[in-house]
Structure formats: C-alpha cells, structure tokens
PDB file of C-alpha atoms in Angstrom:
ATOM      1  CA  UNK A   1     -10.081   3.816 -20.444  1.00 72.00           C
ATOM      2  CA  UNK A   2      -6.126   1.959 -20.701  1.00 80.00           C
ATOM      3  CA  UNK A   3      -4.291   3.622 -23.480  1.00 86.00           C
ATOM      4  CA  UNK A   4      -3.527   1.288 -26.220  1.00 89.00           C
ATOM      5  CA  UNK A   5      -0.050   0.228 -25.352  1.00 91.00           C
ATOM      6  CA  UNK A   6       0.293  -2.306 -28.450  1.00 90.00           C
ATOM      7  CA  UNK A   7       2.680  -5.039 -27.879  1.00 92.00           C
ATOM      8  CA  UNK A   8       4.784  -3.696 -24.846  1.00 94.00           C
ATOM      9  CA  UNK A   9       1.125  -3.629 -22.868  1.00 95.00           C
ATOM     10  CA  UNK A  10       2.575  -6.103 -20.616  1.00 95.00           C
ATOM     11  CA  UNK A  11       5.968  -4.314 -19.592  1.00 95.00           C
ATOM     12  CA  UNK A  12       4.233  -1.219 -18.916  1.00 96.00           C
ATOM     13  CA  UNK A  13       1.770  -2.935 -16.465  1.00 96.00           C
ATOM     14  CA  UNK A  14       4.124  -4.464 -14.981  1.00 97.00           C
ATOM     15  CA  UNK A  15       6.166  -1.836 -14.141  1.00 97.00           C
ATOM     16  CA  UNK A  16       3.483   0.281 -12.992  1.00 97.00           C
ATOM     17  CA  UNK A  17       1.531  -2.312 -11.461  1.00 97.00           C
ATOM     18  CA  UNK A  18       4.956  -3.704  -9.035  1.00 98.00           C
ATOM     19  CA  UNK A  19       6.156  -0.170  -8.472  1.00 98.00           C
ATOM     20  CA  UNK A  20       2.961   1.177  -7.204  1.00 98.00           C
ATOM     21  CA  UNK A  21       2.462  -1.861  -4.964  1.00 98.00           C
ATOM     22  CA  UNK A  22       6.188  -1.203  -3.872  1.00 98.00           C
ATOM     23  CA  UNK A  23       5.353   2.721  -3.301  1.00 98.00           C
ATOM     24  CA  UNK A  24       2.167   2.465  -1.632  1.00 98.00           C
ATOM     25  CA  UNK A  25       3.622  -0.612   0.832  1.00 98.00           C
ATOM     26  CA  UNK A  26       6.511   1.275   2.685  1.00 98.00           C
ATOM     27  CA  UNK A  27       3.910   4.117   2.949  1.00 98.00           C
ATOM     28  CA  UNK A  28       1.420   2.063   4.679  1.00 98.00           C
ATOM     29  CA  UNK A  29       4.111   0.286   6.879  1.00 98.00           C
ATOM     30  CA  UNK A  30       5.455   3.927   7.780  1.00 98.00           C
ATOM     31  CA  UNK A  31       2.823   4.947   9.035  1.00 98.00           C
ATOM     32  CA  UNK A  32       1.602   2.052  10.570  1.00 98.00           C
ATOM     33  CA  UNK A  33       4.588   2.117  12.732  1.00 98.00           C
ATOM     34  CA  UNK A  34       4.189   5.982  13.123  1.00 97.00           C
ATOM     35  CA  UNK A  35       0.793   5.613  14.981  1.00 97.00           C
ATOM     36  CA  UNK A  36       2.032   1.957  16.839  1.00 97.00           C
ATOM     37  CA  UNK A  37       5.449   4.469  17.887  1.00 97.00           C
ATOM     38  CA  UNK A  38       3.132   7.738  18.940  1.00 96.00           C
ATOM     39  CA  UNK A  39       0.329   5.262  21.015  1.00 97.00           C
ATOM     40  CA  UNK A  40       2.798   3.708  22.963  1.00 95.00           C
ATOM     41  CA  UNK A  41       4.353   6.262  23.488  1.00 95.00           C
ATOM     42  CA  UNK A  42       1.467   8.172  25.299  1.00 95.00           C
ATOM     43  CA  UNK A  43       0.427   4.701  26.976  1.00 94.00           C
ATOM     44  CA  UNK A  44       4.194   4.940  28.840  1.00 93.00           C
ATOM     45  CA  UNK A  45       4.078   8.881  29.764  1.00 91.00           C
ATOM     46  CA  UNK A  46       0.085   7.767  31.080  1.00 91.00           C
ATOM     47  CA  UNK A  47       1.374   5.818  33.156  1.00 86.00           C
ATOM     48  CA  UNK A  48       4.426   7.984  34.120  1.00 79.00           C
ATOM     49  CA  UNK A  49       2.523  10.761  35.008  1.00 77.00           C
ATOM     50  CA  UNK A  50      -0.497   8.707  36.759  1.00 70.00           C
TER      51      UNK A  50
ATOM     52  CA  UNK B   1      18.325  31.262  17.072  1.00 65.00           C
ATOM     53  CA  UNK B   2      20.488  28.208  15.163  1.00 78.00           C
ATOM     54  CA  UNK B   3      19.432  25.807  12.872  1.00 76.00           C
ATOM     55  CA  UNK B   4      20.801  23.283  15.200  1.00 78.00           C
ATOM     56  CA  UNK B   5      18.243  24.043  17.663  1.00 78.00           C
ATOM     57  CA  UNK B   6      15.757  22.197  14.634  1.00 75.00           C
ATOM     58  CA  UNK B   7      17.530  19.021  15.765  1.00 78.00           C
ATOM     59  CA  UNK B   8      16.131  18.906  19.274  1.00 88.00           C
ATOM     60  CA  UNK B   9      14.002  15.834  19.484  1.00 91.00           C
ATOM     61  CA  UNK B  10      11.138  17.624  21.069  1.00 91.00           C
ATOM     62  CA  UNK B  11      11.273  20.942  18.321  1.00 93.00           C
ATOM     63  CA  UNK B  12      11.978  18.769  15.552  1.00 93.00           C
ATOM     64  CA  UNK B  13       8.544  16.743  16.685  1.00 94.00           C
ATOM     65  CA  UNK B  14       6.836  20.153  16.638  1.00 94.00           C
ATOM     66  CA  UNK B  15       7.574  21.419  13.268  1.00 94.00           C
ATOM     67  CA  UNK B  16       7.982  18.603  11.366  1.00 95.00           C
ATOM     68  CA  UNK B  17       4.078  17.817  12.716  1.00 95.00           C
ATOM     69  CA  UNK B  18       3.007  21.071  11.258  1.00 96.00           C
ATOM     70  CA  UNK B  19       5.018  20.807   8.016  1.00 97.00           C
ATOM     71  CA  UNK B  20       4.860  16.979   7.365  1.00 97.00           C
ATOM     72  CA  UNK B  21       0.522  17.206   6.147  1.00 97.00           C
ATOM     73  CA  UNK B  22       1.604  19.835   3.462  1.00 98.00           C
ATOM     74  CA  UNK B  23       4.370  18.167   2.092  1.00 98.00           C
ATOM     75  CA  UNK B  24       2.644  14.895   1.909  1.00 98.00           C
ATOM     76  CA  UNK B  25      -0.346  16.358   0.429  1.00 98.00           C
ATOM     77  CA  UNK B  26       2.068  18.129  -2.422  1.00 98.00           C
ATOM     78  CA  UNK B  27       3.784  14.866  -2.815  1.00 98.00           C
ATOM     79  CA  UNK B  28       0.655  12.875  -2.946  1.00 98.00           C
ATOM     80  CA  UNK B  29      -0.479  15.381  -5.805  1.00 98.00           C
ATOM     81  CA  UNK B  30       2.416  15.659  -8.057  1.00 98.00           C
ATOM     82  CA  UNK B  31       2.850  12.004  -7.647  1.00 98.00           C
ATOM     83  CA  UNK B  32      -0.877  11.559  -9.211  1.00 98.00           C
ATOM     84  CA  UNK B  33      -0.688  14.282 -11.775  1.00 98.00           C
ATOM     85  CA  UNK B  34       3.187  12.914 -12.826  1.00 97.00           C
ATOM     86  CA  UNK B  35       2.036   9.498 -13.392  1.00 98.00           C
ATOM     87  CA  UNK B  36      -1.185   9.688 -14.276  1.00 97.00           C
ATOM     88  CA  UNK B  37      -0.124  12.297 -17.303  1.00 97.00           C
ATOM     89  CA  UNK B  38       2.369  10.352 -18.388  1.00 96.00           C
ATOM     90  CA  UNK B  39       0.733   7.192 -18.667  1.00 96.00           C
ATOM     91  CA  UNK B  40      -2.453   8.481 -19.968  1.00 96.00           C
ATOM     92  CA  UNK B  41      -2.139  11.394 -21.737  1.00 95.00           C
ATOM     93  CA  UNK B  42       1.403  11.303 -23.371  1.00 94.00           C
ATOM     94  CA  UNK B  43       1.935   9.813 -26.899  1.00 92.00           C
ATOM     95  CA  UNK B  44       4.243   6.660 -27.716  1.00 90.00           C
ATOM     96  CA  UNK B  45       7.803   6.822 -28.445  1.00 89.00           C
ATOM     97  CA  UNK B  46       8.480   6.443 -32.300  1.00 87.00           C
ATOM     98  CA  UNK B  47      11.651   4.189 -31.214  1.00 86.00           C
ATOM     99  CA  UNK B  48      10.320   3.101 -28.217  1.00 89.00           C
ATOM    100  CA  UNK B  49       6.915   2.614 -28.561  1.00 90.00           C
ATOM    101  CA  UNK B  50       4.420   2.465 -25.046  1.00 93.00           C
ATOM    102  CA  UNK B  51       7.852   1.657 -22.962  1.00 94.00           C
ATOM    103  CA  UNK B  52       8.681   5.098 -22.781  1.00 95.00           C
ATOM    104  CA  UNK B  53       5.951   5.574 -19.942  1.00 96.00           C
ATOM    105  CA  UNK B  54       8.236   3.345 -17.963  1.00 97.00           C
ATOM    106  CA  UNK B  55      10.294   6.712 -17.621  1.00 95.00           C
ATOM    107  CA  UNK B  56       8.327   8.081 -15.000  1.00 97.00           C
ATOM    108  CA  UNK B  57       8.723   5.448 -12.895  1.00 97.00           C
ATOM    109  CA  UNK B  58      12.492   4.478 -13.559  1.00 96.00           C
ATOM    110  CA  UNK B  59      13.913   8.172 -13.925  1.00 95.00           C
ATOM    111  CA  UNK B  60      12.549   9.581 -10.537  1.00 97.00           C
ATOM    112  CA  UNK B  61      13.087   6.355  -8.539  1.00 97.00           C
ATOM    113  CA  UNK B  62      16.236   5.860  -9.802  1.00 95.00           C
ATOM    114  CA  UNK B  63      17.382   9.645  -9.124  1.00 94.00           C
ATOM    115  CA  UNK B  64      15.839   9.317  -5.119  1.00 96.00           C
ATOM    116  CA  UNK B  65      17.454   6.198  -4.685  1.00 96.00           C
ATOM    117  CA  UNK B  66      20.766   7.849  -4.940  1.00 95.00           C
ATOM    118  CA  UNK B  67      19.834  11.313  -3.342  1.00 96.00           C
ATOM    119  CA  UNK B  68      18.683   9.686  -0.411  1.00 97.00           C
ATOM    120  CA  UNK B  69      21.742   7.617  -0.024  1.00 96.00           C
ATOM    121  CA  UNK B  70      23.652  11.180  -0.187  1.00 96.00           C
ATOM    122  CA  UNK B  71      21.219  12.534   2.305  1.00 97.00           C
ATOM    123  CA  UNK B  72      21.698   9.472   4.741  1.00 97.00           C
ATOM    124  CA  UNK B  73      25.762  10.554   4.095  1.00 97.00           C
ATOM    125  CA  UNK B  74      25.321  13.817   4.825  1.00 97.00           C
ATOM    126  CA  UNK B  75      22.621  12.845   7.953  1.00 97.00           C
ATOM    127  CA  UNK B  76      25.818  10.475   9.432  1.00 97.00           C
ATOM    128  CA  UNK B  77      28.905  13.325   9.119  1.00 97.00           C
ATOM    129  CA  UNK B  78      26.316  15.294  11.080  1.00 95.00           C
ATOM    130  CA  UNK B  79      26.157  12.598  13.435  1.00 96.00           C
ATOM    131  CA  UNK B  80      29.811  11.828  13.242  1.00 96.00           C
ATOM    132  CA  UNK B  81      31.047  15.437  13.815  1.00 95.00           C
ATOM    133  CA  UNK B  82      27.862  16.895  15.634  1.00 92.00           C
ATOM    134  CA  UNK B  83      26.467  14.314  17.650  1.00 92.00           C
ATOM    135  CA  UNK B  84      22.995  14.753  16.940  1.00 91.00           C
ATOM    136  CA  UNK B  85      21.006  12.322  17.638  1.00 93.00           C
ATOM    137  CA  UNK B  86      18.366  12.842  15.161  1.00 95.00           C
ATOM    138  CA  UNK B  87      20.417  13.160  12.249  1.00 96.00           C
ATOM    139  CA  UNK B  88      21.335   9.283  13.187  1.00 96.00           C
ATOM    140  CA  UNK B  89      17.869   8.876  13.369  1.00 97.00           C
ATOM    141  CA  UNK B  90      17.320  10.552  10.014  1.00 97.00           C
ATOM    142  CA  UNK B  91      19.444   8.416   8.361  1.00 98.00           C
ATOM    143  CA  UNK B  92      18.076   5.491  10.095  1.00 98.00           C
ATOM    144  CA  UNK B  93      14.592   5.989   8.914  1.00 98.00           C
ATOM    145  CA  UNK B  94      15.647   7.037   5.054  1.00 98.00           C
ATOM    146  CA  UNK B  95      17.209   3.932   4.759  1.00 98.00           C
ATOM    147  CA  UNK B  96      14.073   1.912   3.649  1.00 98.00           C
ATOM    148  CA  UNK B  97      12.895   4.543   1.623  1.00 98.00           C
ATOM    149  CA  UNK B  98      15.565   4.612  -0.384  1.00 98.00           C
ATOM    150  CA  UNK B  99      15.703   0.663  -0.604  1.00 98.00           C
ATOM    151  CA  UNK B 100      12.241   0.410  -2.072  1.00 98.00           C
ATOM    152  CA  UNK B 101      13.527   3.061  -4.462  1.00 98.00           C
ATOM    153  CA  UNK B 102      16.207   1.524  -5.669  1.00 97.00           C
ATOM    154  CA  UNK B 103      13.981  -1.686  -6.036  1.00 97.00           C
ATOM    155  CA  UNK B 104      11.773   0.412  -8.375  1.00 98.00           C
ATOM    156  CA  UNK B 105      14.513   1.765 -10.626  1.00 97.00           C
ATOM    157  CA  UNK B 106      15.674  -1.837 -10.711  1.00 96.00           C
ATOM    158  CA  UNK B 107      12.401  -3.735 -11.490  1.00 97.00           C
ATOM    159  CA  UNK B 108      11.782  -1.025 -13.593  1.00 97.00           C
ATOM    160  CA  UNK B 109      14.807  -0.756 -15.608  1.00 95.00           C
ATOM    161  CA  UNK B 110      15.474  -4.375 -16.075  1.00 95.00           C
ATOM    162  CA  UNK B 111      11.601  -4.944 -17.595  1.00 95.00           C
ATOM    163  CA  UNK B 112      12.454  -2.202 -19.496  1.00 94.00           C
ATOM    164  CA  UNK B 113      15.730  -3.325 -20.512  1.00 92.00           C
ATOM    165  CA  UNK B 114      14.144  -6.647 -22.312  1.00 91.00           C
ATOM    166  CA  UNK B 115      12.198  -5.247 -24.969  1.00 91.00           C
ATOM    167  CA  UNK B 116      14.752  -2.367 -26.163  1.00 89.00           C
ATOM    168  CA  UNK B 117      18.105  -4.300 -25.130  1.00 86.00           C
ATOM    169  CA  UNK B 118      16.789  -8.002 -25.274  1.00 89.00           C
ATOM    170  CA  UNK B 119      18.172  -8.806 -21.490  1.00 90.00           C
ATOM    171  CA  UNK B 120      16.460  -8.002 -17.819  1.00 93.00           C
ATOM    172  CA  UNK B 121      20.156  -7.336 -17.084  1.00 91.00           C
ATOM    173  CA  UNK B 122      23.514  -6.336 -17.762  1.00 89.00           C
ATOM    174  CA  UNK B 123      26.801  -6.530 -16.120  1.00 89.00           C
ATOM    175  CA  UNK B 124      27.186  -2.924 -17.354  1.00 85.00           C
ATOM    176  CA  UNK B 125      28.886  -0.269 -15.330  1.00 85.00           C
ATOM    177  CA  UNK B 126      25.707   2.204 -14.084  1.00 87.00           C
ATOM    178  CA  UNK B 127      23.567  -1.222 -13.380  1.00 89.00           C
ATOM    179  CA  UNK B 128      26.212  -3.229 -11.534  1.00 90.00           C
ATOM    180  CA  UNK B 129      27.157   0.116  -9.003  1.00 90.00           C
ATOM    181  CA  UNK B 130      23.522   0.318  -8.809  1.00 92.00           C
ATOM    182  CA  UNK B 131      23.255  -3.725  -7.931  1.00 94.00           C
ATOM    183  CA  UNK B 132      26.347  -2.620  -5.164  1.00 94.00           C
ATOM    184  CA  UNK B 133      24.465   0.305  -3.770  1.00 95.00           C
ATOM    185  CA  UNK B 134      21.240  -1.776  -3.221  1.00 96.00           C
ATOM    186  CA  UNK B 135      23.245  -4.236  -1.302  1.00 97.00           C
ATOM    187  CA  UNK B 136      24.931  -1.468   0.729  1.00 96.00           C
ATOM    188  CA  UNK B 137      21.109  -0.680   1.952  1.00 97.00           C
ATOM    189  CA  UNK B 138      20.153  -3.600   3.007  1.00 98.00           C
ATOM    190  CA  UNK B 139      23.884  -4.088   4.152  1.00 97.00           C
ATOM    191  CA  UNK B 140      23.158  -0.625   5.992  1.00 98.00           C
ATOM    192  CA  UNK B 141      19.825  -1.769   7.489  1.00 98.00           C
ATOM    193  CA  UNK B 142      20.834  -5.084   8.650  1.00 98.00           C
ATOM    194  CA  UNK B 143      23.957  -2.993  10.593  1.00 97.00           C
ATOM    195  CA  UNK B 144      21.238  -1.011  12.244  1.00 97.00           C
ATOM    196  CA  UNK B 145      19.274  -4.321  13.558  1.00 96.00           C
ATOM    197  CA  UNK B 146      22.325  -6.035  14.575  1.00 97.00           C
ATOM    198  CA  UNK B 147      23.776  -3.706  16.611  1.00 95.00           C
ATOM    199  CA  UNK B 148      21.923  -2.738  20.432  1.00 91.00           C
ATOM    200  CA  UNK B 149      23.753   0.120  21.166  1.00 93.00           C
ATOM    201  CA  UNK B 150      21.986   2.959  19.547  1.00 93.00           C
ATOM    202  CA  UNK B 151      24.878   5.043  19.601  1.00 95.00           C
ATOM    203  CA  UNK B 152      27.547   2.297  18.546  1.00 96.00           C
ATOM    204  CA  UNK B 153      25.058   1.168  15.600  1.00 97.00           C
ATOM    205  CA  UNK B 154      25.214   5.130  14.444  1.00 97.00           C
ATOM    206  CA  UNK B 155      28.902   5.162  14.690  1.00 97.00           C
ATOM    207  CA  UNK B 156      29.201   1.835  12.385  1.00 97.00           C
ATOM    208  CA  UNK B 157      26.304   2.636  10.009  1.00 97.00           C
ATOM    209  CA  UNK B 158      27.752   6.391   9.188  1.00 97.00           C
ATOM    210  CA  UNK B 159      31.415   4.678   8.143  1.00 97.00           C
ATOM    211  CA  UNK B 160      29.913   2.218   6.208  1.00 97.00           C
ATOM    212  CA  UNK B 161      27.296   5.125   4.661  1.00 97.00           C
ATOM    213  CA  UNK B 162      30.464   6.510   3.637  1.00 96.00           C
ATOM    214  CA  UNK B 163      31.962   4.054   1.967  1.00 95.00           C
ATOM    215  CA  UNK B 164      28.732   2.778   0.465  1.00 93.00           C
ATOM    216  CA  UNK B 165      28.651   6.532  -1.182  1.00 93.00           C
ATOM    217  CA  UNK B 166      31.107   5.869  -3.666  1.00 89.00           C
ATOM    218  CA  UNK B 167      28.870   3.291  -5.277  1.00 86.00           C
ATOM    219  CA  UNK B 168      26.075   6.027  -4.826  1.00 87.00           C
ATOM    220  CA  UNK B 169      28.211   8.362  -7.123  1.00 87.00           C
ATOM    221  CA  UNK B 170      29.745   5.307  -9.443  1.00 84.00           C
ATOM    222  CA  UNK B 171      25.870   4.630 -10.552  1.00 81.00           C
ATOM    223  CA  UNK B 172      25.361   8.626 -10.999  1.00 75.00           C
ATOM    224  CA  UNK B 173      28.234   8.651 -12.998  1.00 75.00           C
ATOM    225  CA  UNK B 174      29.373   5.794 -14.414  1.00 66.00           C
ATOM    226  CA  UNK B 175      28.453   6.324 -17.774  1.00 64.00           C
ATOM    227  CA  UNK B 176      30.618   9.201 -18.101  1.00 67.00           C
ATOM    228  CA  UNK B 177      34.107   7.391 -15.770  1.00 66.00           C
ATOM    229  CA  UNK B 178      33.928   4.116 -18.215  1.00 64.00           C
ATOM    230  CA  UNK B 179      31.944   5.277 -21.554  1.00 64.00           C
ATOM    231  CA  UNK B 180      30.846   1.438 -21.820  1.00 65.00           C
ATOM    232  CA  UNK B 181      27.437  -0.531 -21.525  1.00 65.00           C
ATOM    233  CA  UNK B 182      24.517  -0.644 -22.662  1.00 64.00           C
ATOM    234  CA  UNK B 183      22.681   2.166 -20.177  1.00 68.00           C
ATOM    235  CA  UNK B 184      22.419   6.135 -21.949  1.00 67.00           C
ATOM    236  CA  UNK B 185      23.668   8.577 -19.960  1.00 65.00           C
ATOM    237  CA  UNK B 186      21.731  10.940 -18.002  1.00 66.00           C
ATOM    238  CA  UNK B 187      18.671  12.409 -20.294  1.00 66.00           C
ATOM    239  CA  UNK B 188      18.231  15.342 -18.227  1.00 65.00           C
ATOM    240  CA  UNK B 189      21.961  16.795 -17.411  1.00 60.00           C
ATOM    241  CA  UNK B 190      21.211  19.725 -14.846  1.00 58.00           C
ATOM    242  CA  UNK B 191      24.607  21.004 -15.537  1.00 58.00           C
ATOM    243  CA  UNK B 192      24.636  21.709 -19.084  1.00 62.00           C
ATOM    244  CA  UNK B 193      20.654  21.896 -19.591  1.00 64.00           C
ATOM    245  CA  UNK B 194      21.007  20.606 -22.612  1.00 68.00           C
ATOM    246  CA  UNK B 195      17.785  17.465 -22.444  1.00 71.00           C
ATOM    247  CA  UNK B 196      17.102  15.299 -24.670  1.00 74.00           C
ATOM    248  CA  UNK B 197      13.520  14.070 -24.087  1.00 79.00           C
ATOM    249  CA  UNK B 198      10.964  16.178 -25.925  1.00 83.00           C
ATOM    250  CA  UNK B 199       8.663  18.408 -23.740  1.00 86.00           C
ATOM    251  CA  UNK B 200       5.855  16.011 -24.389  1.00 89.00           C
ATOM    252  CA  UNK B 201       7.743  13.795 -21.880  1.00 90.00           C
ATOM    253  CA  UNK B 202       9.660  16.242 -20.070  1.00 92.00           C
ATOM    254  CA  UNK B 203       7.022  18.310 -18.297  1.00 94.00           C
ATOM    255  CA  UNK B 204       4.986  15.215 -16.652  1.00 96.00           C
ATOM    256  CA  UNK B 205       8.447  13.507 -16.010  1.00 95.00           C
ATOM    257  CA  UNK B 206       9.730  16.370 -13.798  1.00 95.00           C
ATOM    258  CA  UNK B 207       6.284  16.308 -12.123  1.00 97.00           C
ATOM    259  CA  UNK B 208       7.069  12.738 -11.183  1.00 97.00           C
ATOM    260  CA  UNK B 209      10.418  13.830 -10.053  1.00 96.00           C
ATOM    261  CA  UNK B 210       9.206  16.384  -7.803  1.00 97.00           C
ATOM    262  CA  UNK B 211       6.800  13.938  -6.207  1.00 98.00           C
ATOM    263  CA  UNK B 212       8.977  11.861  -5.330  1.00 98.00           C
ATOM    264  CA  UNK B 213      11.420  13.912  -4.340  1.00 98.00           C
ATOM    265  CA  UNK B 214       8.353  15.345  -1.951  1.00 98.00           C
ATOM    266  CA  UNK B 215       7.288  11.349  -1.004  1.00 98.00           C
ATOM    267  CA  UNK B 216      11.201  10.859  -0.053  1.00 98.00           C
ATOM    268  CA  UNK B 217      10.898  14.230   2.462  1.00 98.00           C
ATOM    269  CA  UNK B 218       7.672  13.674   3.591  1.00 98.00           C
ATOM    270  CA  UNK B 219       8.154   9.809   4.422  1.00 98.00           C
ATOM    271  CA  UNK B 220      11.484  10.221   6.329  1.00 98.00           C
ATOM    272  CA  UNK B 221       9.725  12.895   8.552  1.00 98.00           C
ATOM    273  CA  UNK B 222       7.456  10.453   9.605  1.00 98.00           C
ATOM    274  CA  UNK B 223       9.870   7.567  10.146  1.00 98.00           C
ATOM    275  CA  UNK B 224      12.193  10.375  11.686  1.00 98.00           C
ATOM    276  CA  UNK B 225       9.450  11.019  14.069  1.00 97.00           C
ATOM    277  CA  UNK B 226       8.363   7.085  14.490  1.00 98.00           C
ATOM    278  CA  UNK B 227      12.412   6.676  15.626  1.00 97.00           C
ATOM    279  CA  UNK B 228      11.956   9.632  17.774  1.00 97.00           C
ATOM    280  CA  UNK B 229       9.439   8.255  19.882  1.00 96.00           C
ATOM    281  CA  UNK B 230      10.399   4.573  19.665  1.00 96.00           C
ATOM    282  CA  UNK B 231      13.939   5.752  21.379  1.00 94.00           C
ATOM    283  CA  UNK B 232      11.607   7.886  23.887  1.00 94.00           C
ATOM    284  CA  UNK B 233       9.566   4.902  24.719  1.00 94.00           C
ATOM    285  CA  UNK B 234      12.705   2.857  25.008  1.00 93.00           C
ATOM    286  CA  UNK B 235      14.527   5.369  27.770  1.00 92.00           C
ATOM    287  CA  UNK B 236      11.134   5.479  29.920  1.00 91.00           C
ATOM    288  CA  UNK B 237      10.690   1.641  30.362  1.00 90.00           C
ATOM    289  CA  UNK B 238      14.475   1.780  31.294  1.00 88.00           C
ATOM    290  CA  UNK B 239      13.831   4.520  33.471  1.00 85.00           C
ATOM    291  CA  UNK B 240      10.666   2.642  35.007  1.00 80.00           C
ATOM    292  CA  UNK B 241      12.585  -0.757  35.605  1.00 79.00           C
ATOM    293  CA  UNK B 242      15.906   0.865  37.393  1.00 72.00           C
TER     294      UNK B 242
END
C-alpha cells in the first residue's frame, strides 16, 4: 500500500507522520475549547435568565 | 449595510456558524486529496528522490505561517484604528494556528534539509527570519496570557504584531534582499508565473495549498468564536458578582 520511498523512507515518514500529529492536535484542542467556550456559556445565560 | 456591521460579536457568531461547516468541509477535502496525491500517486524526484513529497507539507505550511502572521497584522491596525473588538480577537485566536504552522515548515524543512544539504539547519537568511518569526508567536502568545486587561493586552500585542511583521516579510523574501544561503527561492513566484516544479507536482501541491489556506480560515473562525464567548462568559460572571 506505502509507495516505495527507497532510502529517504524515513524522512518522508517523519515529516508526514509529526506534521499530521501537529495538524490534527490544534484542531482537536480548537474545538475542544469551542464546545467547553459555547457550554458554559449557555450554563451562565441559564442561570441569568432563570 | 457596512462590512463593519460583520464585526458585531453577535452577527459575526451568526454567519460565521453558517459558513464555518462548508469551509471546514472544503478544507478537510483538499487537505486529503493534496496530500494523499502527492504522497501516493506522484513519482520521485530524479534529484531528489522520495523527499520531494515533503513539498506538500513544507510549501503550504510554510506559506500560512507567514499569511497568517500578515492577517493577525492586518486583524491589529483594525483594532488599533477601529476598535473592534473582534478583530483583537481574530488575531488572538490565529495566533496558534499559525505557530503550529510554522512548526511544520520548520520540522519539515530541517528533515528535509539533511538528506539534500547534509544539516537539519542553517544559519541562512530565509531560515533564521523564519527561527525570529516563530519566536515572535510564541513571544505574541505569551503577551496575550500575561496581560489581564483585554483591551491593554490588544493594544501591546498589535505593536509588537507589527514589528514582528518585518521578520514575516524578511523570511518571504529573504532570498531575494541577501542572494545567500543555502534555501531556493520561491518555486512558485505568483508575480512572474514563471514555476519551476513540473505539473506532476504542481497540481496536488496547490491542492495542499488551498487546504490549508481553507484549515487556516476555517480554524480561526472557530477560535474567533471560542474568544467570543469566553469574553461573553467573562462579562456575565462580572456582571453576576457586582
């Protein structure tokens, strides 16, 4: 399934393997904060309006 | 109607929840097809050999690492002259975006860098201004964090966004001011059109660049929005305890 990537297989791992674990961490941590930020958010107005 | 009226916390909140699924969806798709193409389905370089698929990683990283500083700069002389608040907050929340960008076009570029140079780095022109800009981030976050007046921590952050810009445009251009180092200029010059990677790369590499210009967008709408509310949250416990 890889593509042969002959004696640079390493490099190119790498690279992909650290930058997508880069990439798909502030995505998860953005929007992790996104629905913490929009929950509490409707928790305080709850209770503002009740 | 103006454009300003976009700015509104509450109307920005509105569209940007209506736009923000489509342009993560298109992001999330030419991010897949980009890479995926050019990793599987794109031959070796005859010079480079297999490292060439490191391109569509480094090239689009590298390019939104600097476009988002200029967006945070242009974001903070909004703020400065304007005094919107959500084009502090814009900036704000781009910030780490473009951090973990510039961390890819480094990581990238220096394991790169070892099998066609023979170092991870050089004290070259393009990498060192690169080096300064990713300090000015974190420099730029840490400002943020250290400062509790919201509107005091804009203030500071937009100067030094300013100044941090001319590092933004050294590492854009540094190639060309000192004609020294080891990094090639720019592969794809917009200005004269006249590319040098073959079409075989080219077409999945501007794939890649249009995802991530589309991730950049789509993530600092959402960390926009996150601010938005955080800031909301904050003036209704303050409200509550007075």
């Amino acid at each position: 399934m890889l593509p042969d990537l002959g004696k640079y297989a390493f490099e190119v791992t790498a690279a992909y393997g650290v930058s997508l674990v880069l990439l798909a961490g502030i995505v998860a941590i953005s929007w992790r904060q996104h629905s913490v930020a929009r929950r509490q958010l409707k928790e305080i107005e709850a209770r503002k309006d009740g | 109607m103006s454009i300003w009226e976009y700015a509104n916390p509450l109307k920005f909140l509105n569209w940007t929840t209506k736009v923000l699924p489509w342009v993560a969806g298109c992001a999330a798709v030419c991010v897949s097809v980009g890479l995926i193409w050019g990793f599987f389905f794109t031959p070796d370089d005859y010079r480079q050999g297999s490292t060439v698929k490191i391109i569509y990683l480094h090239v689009p990283a590298a390019l939104m690492a600097i476009n988002a500083w200029l967006m945070m700069l242009v974001a903070s002389l909004i703020w400065l002259v304007r005094r919107h608040h959500v084009s502090a907050l814009a900036a704000k929340a781009a910030a780490p975006v473009g951090v973990v960008f510039t961390l890819v076009a480094l990581f990238t570029g220096a394991i790169w860098g070892k099998p066609m140079w023979g170092a991870y780095w050089a004290w070259d022109p393009r990498l060192t201004s690169f080096l300064i800009l990713f300090l000015f981030y974190l420099g730029y976050m840490a400002l943020w964090s250290a400062i509790e007046d919201a509107d005091t921590a804009a203030d500071l952050t937009s100067v030094l966004c300013m100044v941090g810009s001319v590092f933004a445009l050294l590492s854009r251009y540094a190639v060309n001011f000192w004609n020294q180092g080891l990094h090639q200029g720019t592969s794809v010059p917009v200005a004269t059109g006249e590319r040098t990677v073959a079409d075989v790369f080219f077409v999945p590499l501007l794939i890649s660049m249009v995802g991530f210009g589309l991730m950049f967008l789509a993530l600092v709408l959402l960390r926009t929005q996150t601010e938005i509310r955080k800031r909301r949250a904050a003036a209704l416990i303050a409200r509550e305890t007075t």
